[in-house]
Short mmCIF file of C-alpha atoms in Angstrom, two decimals:
data_model
loop_
_atom_site.label_atom_id
_atom_site.label_comp_id
_atom_site.label_asym_id
_atom_site.label_seq_id
_atom_site.Cartn_x
_atom_site.Cartn_y
_atom_site.Cartn_z
CA UNK D 167 -0.11 -0.01 -0.22
CA UNK D 168 2.83 2.34 -0.54
CA UNK D 169 1.27 3.50 -3.83
CA UNK D 170 -1.28 6.47 -3.12
CA UNK D 171 -3.38 5.30 -6.21
CA UNK D 172 -3.62 1.73 -4.52
CA UNK D 173 -7.15 0.06 -5.41
CA UNK D 174 -7.91 -0.12 -1.72
CA UNK D 175 -7.65 3.44 -1.46
CA UNK D 176 -10.09 4.25 -4.36
CA UNK D 177 -13.61 4.53 -3.90
CA UNK D 178 -15.95 2.73 -6.46
CA UNK D 179 -18.89 4.44 -8.11
CA UNK D 180 -21.13 2.14 -6.14
CA UNK D 181 -19.77 3.18 -3.25
CA UNK D 182 -19.47 6.63 -3.87
CA UNK D 183 -23.06 7.17 -4.32
CA UNK D 184 -23.67 5.99 -0.56
CA UNK D 185 -21.38 8.83 0.64
CA UNK D 186 -23.17 11.63 -1.35
CA UNK D 187 -25.50 12.86 1.50
CA UNK D 188 -22.48 12.75 3.91
CA UNK D 189 -20.62 14.74 1.56
CA UNK D 190 -23.17 17.28 1.20
CA UNK D 191 -23.74 17.43 4.86
CA UNK D 192 -20.00 17.80 5.47
CA UNK D 193 -19.81 14.78 7.41
CA UNK D 194 -17.20 12.95 5.68
CA UNK D 195 -13.45 12.73 7.27
CA UNK D 196 -11.00 14.86 5.67
CA UNK D 197 -9.29 11.64 4.28
CA UNK D 198 -12.88 10.43 2.91
CA UNK D 199 -13.91 13.94 1.47
CA UNK D 200 -10.55 13.94 -0.38
CA UNK D 201 -11.19 10.47 -1.95
CA UNK D 202 -14.59 11.51 -2.76
CA UNK D 203 -13.18 14.61 -4.51
CA UNK D 204 -10.34 12.79 -6.28
CA UNK D 205 -12.96 10.18 -7.66
CA UNK D 206 -15.38 13.01 -8.87
CA UNK D 207 -12.61 14.87 -10.54
CA UNK D 208 -11.91 11.93 -13.05
CA UNK D 209 -15.34 10.11 -13.38
CA UNK D 210 -17.93 11.86 -15.35
CA UNK D 211 -20.80 9.42 -14.30
CA UNK D 212 -19.93 10.35 -10.67
CA UNK D 213 -19.94 14.10 -11.30
CA UNK D 214 -23.54 13.90 -13.18
CA UNK D 215 -24.67 11.82 -10.11
CA UNK D 216 -23.36 14.56 -7.84
CA UNK D 217 -25.01 16.85 -9.65
CA UNK D 218 -28.52 15.33 -9.94
CA UNK D 219 -28.54 15.07 -6.20
CA UNK D 220 -27.71 18.71 -5.73
CA UNK D 221 -30.54 19.49 -8.25
CA UNK D 222 -32.98 17.09 -6.54
CA UNK D 223 -32.63 18.98 -3.13
CA UNK D 224 -32.87 22.16 -5.01
CA UNK D 225 -35.92 21.28 -6.80
CA UNK D 226 -37.47 20.07 -3.21
CA UNK D 227 -36.59 23.33 -1.77
CA UNK D 228 -38.90 24.84 -4.68
CA UNK D 229 -42.07 22.95 -4.07
CA UNK D 230 -45.32 25.01 -3.70
CA UNK D 231 -46.19 24.76 -0.12
CA UNK D 232 -49.69 22.57 0.55
CA UNK D 233 -52.41 24.65 1.35
CA UNK D 234 -54.51 24.09 4.16
CA UNK D 235 -58.22 22.59 3.35
CA UNK D 236 -60.37 25.75 4.28
CA UNK D 237 -62.44 23.85 6.58
CA UNK D 238 -59.43 23.01 8.96
CA UNK D 239 -58.14 26.38 8.88
CA UNK D 240 -61.82 27.97 9.82
CA UNK D 241 -62.15 25.47 12.54
CA UNK D 242 -58.83 26.28 13.88
CA UNK D 243 -59.52 30.13 14.00
CA UNK D 244 -62.86 29.51 15.55
CA UNK D 245 -60.92 27.56 18.32
CA UNK D 246 -58.51 30.30 18.61
CA UNK D 247 -61.39 33.15 18.92
CA UNK D 248 -63.21 30.77 21.79
CA UNK D 249 -59.77 30.49 23.39
CA UNK D 250 -59.33 34.21 23.79
CA UNK X 234 -36.76 28.89 7.97
CA UNK X 235 -36.75 29.51 11.67
CA UNK X 236 -38.17 32.61 12.92
CA UNK X 237 -35.77 34.89 14.42
CA UNK X 238 -36.14 35.36 18.02
CA UNK X 239 -36.82 38.96 17.82
CA UNK X 240 -39.75 37.99 15.35
CA UNK X 241 -40.87 34.99 17.45
CA UNK X 242 -41.29 37.21 20.64
CA UNK X 243 -43.46 39.72 18.56
CA UNK X 244 -45.47 36.88 17.31
CA UNK X 245 -45.95 35.36 20.64
CA UNK X 246 -46.90 38.91 22.00
CA UNK X 247 -49.52 38.96 19.04
CA UNK X 248 -50.93 35.47 19.79
CA UNK X 249 -51.28 36.36 23.59
CA UNK X 250 -53.16 39.40 22.54
CA UNK X 251 -55.66 37.20 20.41
CA UNK X 252 -54.08 38.55 17.12
CA UNK X 253 -56.21 35.96 14.50
CA UNK X 254 -53.65 36.97 11.71
CA UNK X 255 -50.77 36.00 13.94
CA UNK X 256 -52.29 32.62 14.56
CA UNK X 257 -53.65 31.87 10.96
CA UNK X 258 -49.87 32.52 9.89
CA UNK X 259 -48.69 30.11 12.17
CA UNK X 260 -51.04 27.47 11.30
CA UNK X 261 -50.14 27.95 7.60
CA UNK X 262 -46.46 27.97 8.08
CA UNK X 263 -46.42 24.62 10.57
CA UNK X 264 -49.37 22.71 9.42
CA UNK X 265 -47.92 20.95 6.51
CA UNK X 266 -44.87 19.63 8.47
CA UNK X 267 -46.95 18.90 11.44
CA UNK X 268 -49.15 16.34 9.05
CA UNK X 269 -45.92 14.93 7.82
CA UNK X 270 -44.36 14.19 11.54
CA UNK X 271 -47.66 13.02 12.58
CA UNK X 272 -47.62 10.19 9.86
CA UNK X 273 -44.76 8.60 11.37
CA UNK X 274 -46.76 7.52 14.41
CA UNK X 275 -50.68 7.26 13.03
CA UNK X 276 -51.46 4.95 9.87
CA UNK X 277 -53.61 7.46 7.81
CA UNK X 278 -53.60 10.92 6.35
CA UNK X 279 -56.81 11.60 8.37
CA UNK X 280 -55.63 10.43 11.64
CA UNK X 281 -52.44 12.65 10.89
CA UNK X 282 -54.55 15.66 10.26
CA UNK X 283 -56.58 15.15 13.35
CA UNK X 284 -53.35 14.94 15.28
CA UNK X 285 -51.96 18.23 13.90
CA UNK X 286 -55.66 19.80 14.51
CA UNK X 287 -55.31 18.42 18.38
CA UNK X 288 -51.77 20.11 18.45
CA UNK X 289 -53.02 23.57 17.60
CA UNK X 290 -55.49 23.13 20.46
CA UNK X 291 -52.74 22.25 22.95
CA UNK X 292 -50.64 25.16 21.47
CA UNK X 293 -53.43 27.48 22.47
CA UNK X 294 -53.69 25.87 26.04
CA UNK X 295 -50.10 26.08 26.72
CA UNK X 296 -49.34 29.60 25.12
CA UNK X 297 -49.62 31.52 28.38
CA UNK X 298 -47.26 28.90 29.99
CA UNK X 299 -44.87 28.95 27.29
CA UNK X 300 -41.63 30.32 28.51
CA UNK X 301 -39.58 30.46 25.62
CA UNK X 302 -36.77 28.12 26.82
CA UNK X 303 -36.91 26.32 23.50
CA UNK X 304 -37.90 27.94 20.20
CA UNK X 305 -41.63 28.30 19.76
CA UNK X 306 -41.33 25.68 16.62
CA UNK X 307 -39.58 22.93 18.42
CA UNK X 308 -42.23 23.46 21.40
CA UNK X 309 -45.06 22.96 18.87
CA UNK X 310 -43.30 19.92 17.62
CA UNK X 311 -42.78 18.51 21.04
CA UNK X 312 -46.79 18.68 21.54
CA UNK X 313 -47.37 17.30 18.25
CA UNK X 314 -45.18 14.34 19.10
CA UNK X 315 -46.72 13.60 22.48
CA UNK X 316 -50.13 13.66 21.07
CA UNK X 317 -49.41 11.55 18.19
CA UNK X 318 -47.60 8.96 20.67
CA UNK X 319 -50.56 8.75 23.24
CA UNK X 320 -52.66 8.54 20.20
CA UNK X 321 -50.77 5.64 18.54
CA UNK X 322 -50.59 3.77 22.32
CA UNK X 323 -54.53 4.16 22.35
CA UNK X 324 -55.10 2.76 19.32
CA UNK X 325 -53.00 -0.22 20.32
CA UNK X 326 -50.48 0.59 17.65
CA UNK X 327 -46.93 -0.41 19.01
CA UNK X 328 -44.26 1.58 17.24
CA UNK X 329 -41.91 -0.60 15.59
CA UNK X 330 -38.56 0.13 17.65
CA UNK X 331 -36.87 0.42 14.40
CA UNK X 332 -39.05 3.15 12.86
CA UNK X 333 -36.99 6.01 13.96
CA UNK X 334 -34.25 4.69 16.05
CA UNK X 335 -32.52 2.32 13.93
CA UNK X 336 -33.23 2.80 10.33
CA UNK X 337 -29.98 1.46 9.11
CA UNK X 338 -30.67 -2.23 10.09
CA UNK X 339 -32.09 -2.88 6.84
CA UNK X 340 -29.71 -1.80 4.17
CA UNK X 341 -31.23 -0.05 1.11
CA UNK X 342 -28.97 0.96 -1.85
CA UNK X 343 -29.22 4.36 -3.45
CA UNK X 344 -28.97 3.14 -6.70
CA UNK X 345 -29.62 -0.46 -8.08
CA UNK X 346 -26.77 -2.86 -8.29
CA UNK X 347 -27.43 -3.73 -11.70
CA UNK X 348 -26.60 -0.09 -12.89
CA UNK X 349 -22.79 -1.05 -11.69
CA UNK X 350 -20.15 -3.55 -12.89
CA UNK X 351 -19.73 -6.38 -10.93
CA UNK X 352 -17.52 -5.88 -7.60
CA UNK X 353 -15.06 -8.35 -8.96
CA UNK X 354 -14.85 -6.82 -12.24
CA UNK X 355 -10.85 -7.37 -13.31
CA UNK X 356 -10.45 -3.83 -14.41
CA UNK X 357 -13.40 -1.42 -13.22
CA UNK X 358 -14.90 -3.02 -10.14
CA UNK X 359 -18.04 -1.21 -9.00
CA UNK X 360 -17.92 1.17 -11.88
CA UNK X 361 -21.00 2.62 -13.78
CA UNK X 362 -22.27 -0.15 -16.10
CA UNK X 363 -25.09 2.61 -17.33
CA UNK X 364 -23.92 6.07 -16.16
CA UNK X 365 -26.23 8.79 -15.47
CA UNK X 366 -27.07 11.30 -18.12
CA UNK X 367 -27.35 15.12 -17.26
CA UNK X 368 -30.61 16.57 -16.81
CA UNK X 369 -32.03 19.12 -19.12
CA UNK X 370 -32.11 22.47 -16.80
CA UNK X 371 -35.39 23.43 -18.11
CA UNK X 372 -37.39 20.18 -17.39
CA UNK X 373 -36.66 20.65 -13.77
CA UNK X 374 -39.35 23.60 -13.03
CA UNK X 375 -42.08 22.01 -14.98
CA UNK X 376 -45.21 21.14 -13.18
CA UNK X 377 -45.15 17.62 -14.46
CA UNK X 378 -41.52 17.41 -12.63
CA UNK X 379 -43.09 18.80 -9.28
CA UNK X 380 -45.81 16.00 -9.49
CA UNK X 381 -43.09 13.59 -10.04
CA UNK X 382 -41.22 14.81 -6.75
CA UNK X 383 -44.40 14.95 -4.65
CA UNK X 384 -45.39 11.43 -5.85
CA UNK X 385 -42.08 9.91 -4.83
CA UNK X 386 -42.22 11.54 -1.48
CA UNK X 387 -45.81 10.17 -0.92
CA UNK X 388 -44.21 6.63 -1.77
CA UNK X 389 -41.51 7.18 0.93
CA UNK X 390 -41.66 5.37 4.52
CA UNK X 391 -43.17 7.90 7.07
CA UNK X 392 -39.94 8.37 9.04
CA UNK X 393 -37.81 9.28 5.38
CA UNK X 394 -40.83 11.21 4.30
CA UNK X 395 -40.73 13.43 7.49
CA UNK X 396 -36.99 13.98 7.49
CA UNK X 397 -36.84 15.12 3.90
CA UNK X 398 -40.02 17.45 4.10
CA UNK X 399 -38.58 19.06 7.26
CA UNK X 400 -35.05 19.43 5.84
CA UNK X 401 -35.15 20.12 2.22
CA UNK X 402 -38.99 21.21 1.71
CA UNK X 403 -39.40 23.36 4.63
CA UNK X 404 -35.33 24.14 4.99
CA UNK X 405 -34.96 22.90 8.59
CA UNK X 406 -31.32 22.38 9.99
CA UNK X 407 -30.23 18.97 10.74
CA UNK X 408 -30.21 19.92 14.59
CA UNK X 409 -33.58 21.08 14.56
CA UNK X 410 -34.92 18.10 12.64
CA UNK X 411 -33.18 15.85 15.16
CA UNK X 412 -34.66 17.54 18.16
CA UNK X 413 -37.92 17.47 16.76
CA UNK X 414 -37.98 13.89 15.81
CA UNK X 415 -35.62 12.62 18.31
CA UNK X 416 -33.07 11.33 15.93
CA UNK X 417 -29.37 10.70 16.34
CA UNK X 418 -27.11 12.64 13.95
CA UNK X 419 -26.24 9.23 11.95
CA UNK X 420 -29.82 8.05 11.92
CA UNK X 421 -31.14 11.61 10.55
CA UNK X 422 -28.44 11.15 7.61
CA UNK X 423 -29.45 7.70 6.68
CA UNK X 424 -32.96 8.71 6.70
CA UNK X 425 -32.15 11.78 4.66
CA UNK X 426 -29.89 10.10 2.39
CA UNK X 427 -32.44 7.06 1.57
CA UNK X 428 -35.25 9.67 0.92
CA UNK X 429 -33.20 12.00 -1.52
CA UNK X 430 -31.58 9.05 -3.02
CA UNK X 431 -35.20 7.57 -4.01
CA UNK X 432 -36.53 10.90 -5.17
CA UNK X 433 -33.57 11.34 -7.59
CA UNK X 434 -34.00 7.99 -9.00
CA UNK X 435 -37.88 8.85 -9.38
CA UNK X 436 -36.69 12.02 -11.54
CA UNK X 437 -34.23 10.27 -13.38
CA UNK X 438 -36.87 7.47 -14.57
CA UNK X 439 -39.11 10.40 -15.38
CA UNK X 440 -36.24 12.30 -17.44
CA UNK X 441 -36.17 9.09 -19.37
CA UNK X 442 -32.49 8.01 -18.19
CA UNK X 443 -32.03 4.43 -17.22
CA UNK X 444 -33.85 2.16 -14.46
#
């Protein structure tokens, strides 16, 4: 294991996809983070995958909010009036 | 986003003074998340909506005694989980212990194994056999895409749905989600990872990619 590019130190694509959330959450150790970046820099497929996960998160943040059914809101406001 | 402390104390004052608009605003802000979190504990959407409704009554009852030691939001969600747990117990529903505490017990792959070369492959073990293709930017803002996402979220197990909703739709921090759902850091991340991975997969499938 003297060689830095030794197989045992490299992530496979299949391993990488399981680390994407830890990566985005900043939860990887510095060594793992380095291995992740090293893999991404030379693997187009994983680069696309990471970008898809980022887009997924962005799209989730842009979902329209669910409206409350009119009846439920009315009931709650009635309760609020009764409370005061 | 969390209300800033100053905004929160203003809101509290308004609520205590009987300001109906302030209450309506609070309800609109948190009702969707309350229902999603309640679904972890009760089996149907209707039951979850009842739990959320009961939560608001609990909020009104406790408002004068709320001392602001936690954020208003954390306090509201604590009321919710207490009501939901009590109700689950009353209905004779025992929560599977693993529901929130041990999501990692059953492994789930983010991407199907058949998308990759064999782990014993001589040259490229575990490399993409069918690599993902970039998504067209303009497809991402369509109403159809939103429907795909909502359908994927609906299909998630309740604990994954609660975590992804609070984190990614409502924009909570991981610490707030852990407090509201009483999750460890690791379990929160495992649930988030699985939920995001499934939503991504649904989008890929919709975009006409592999799977």
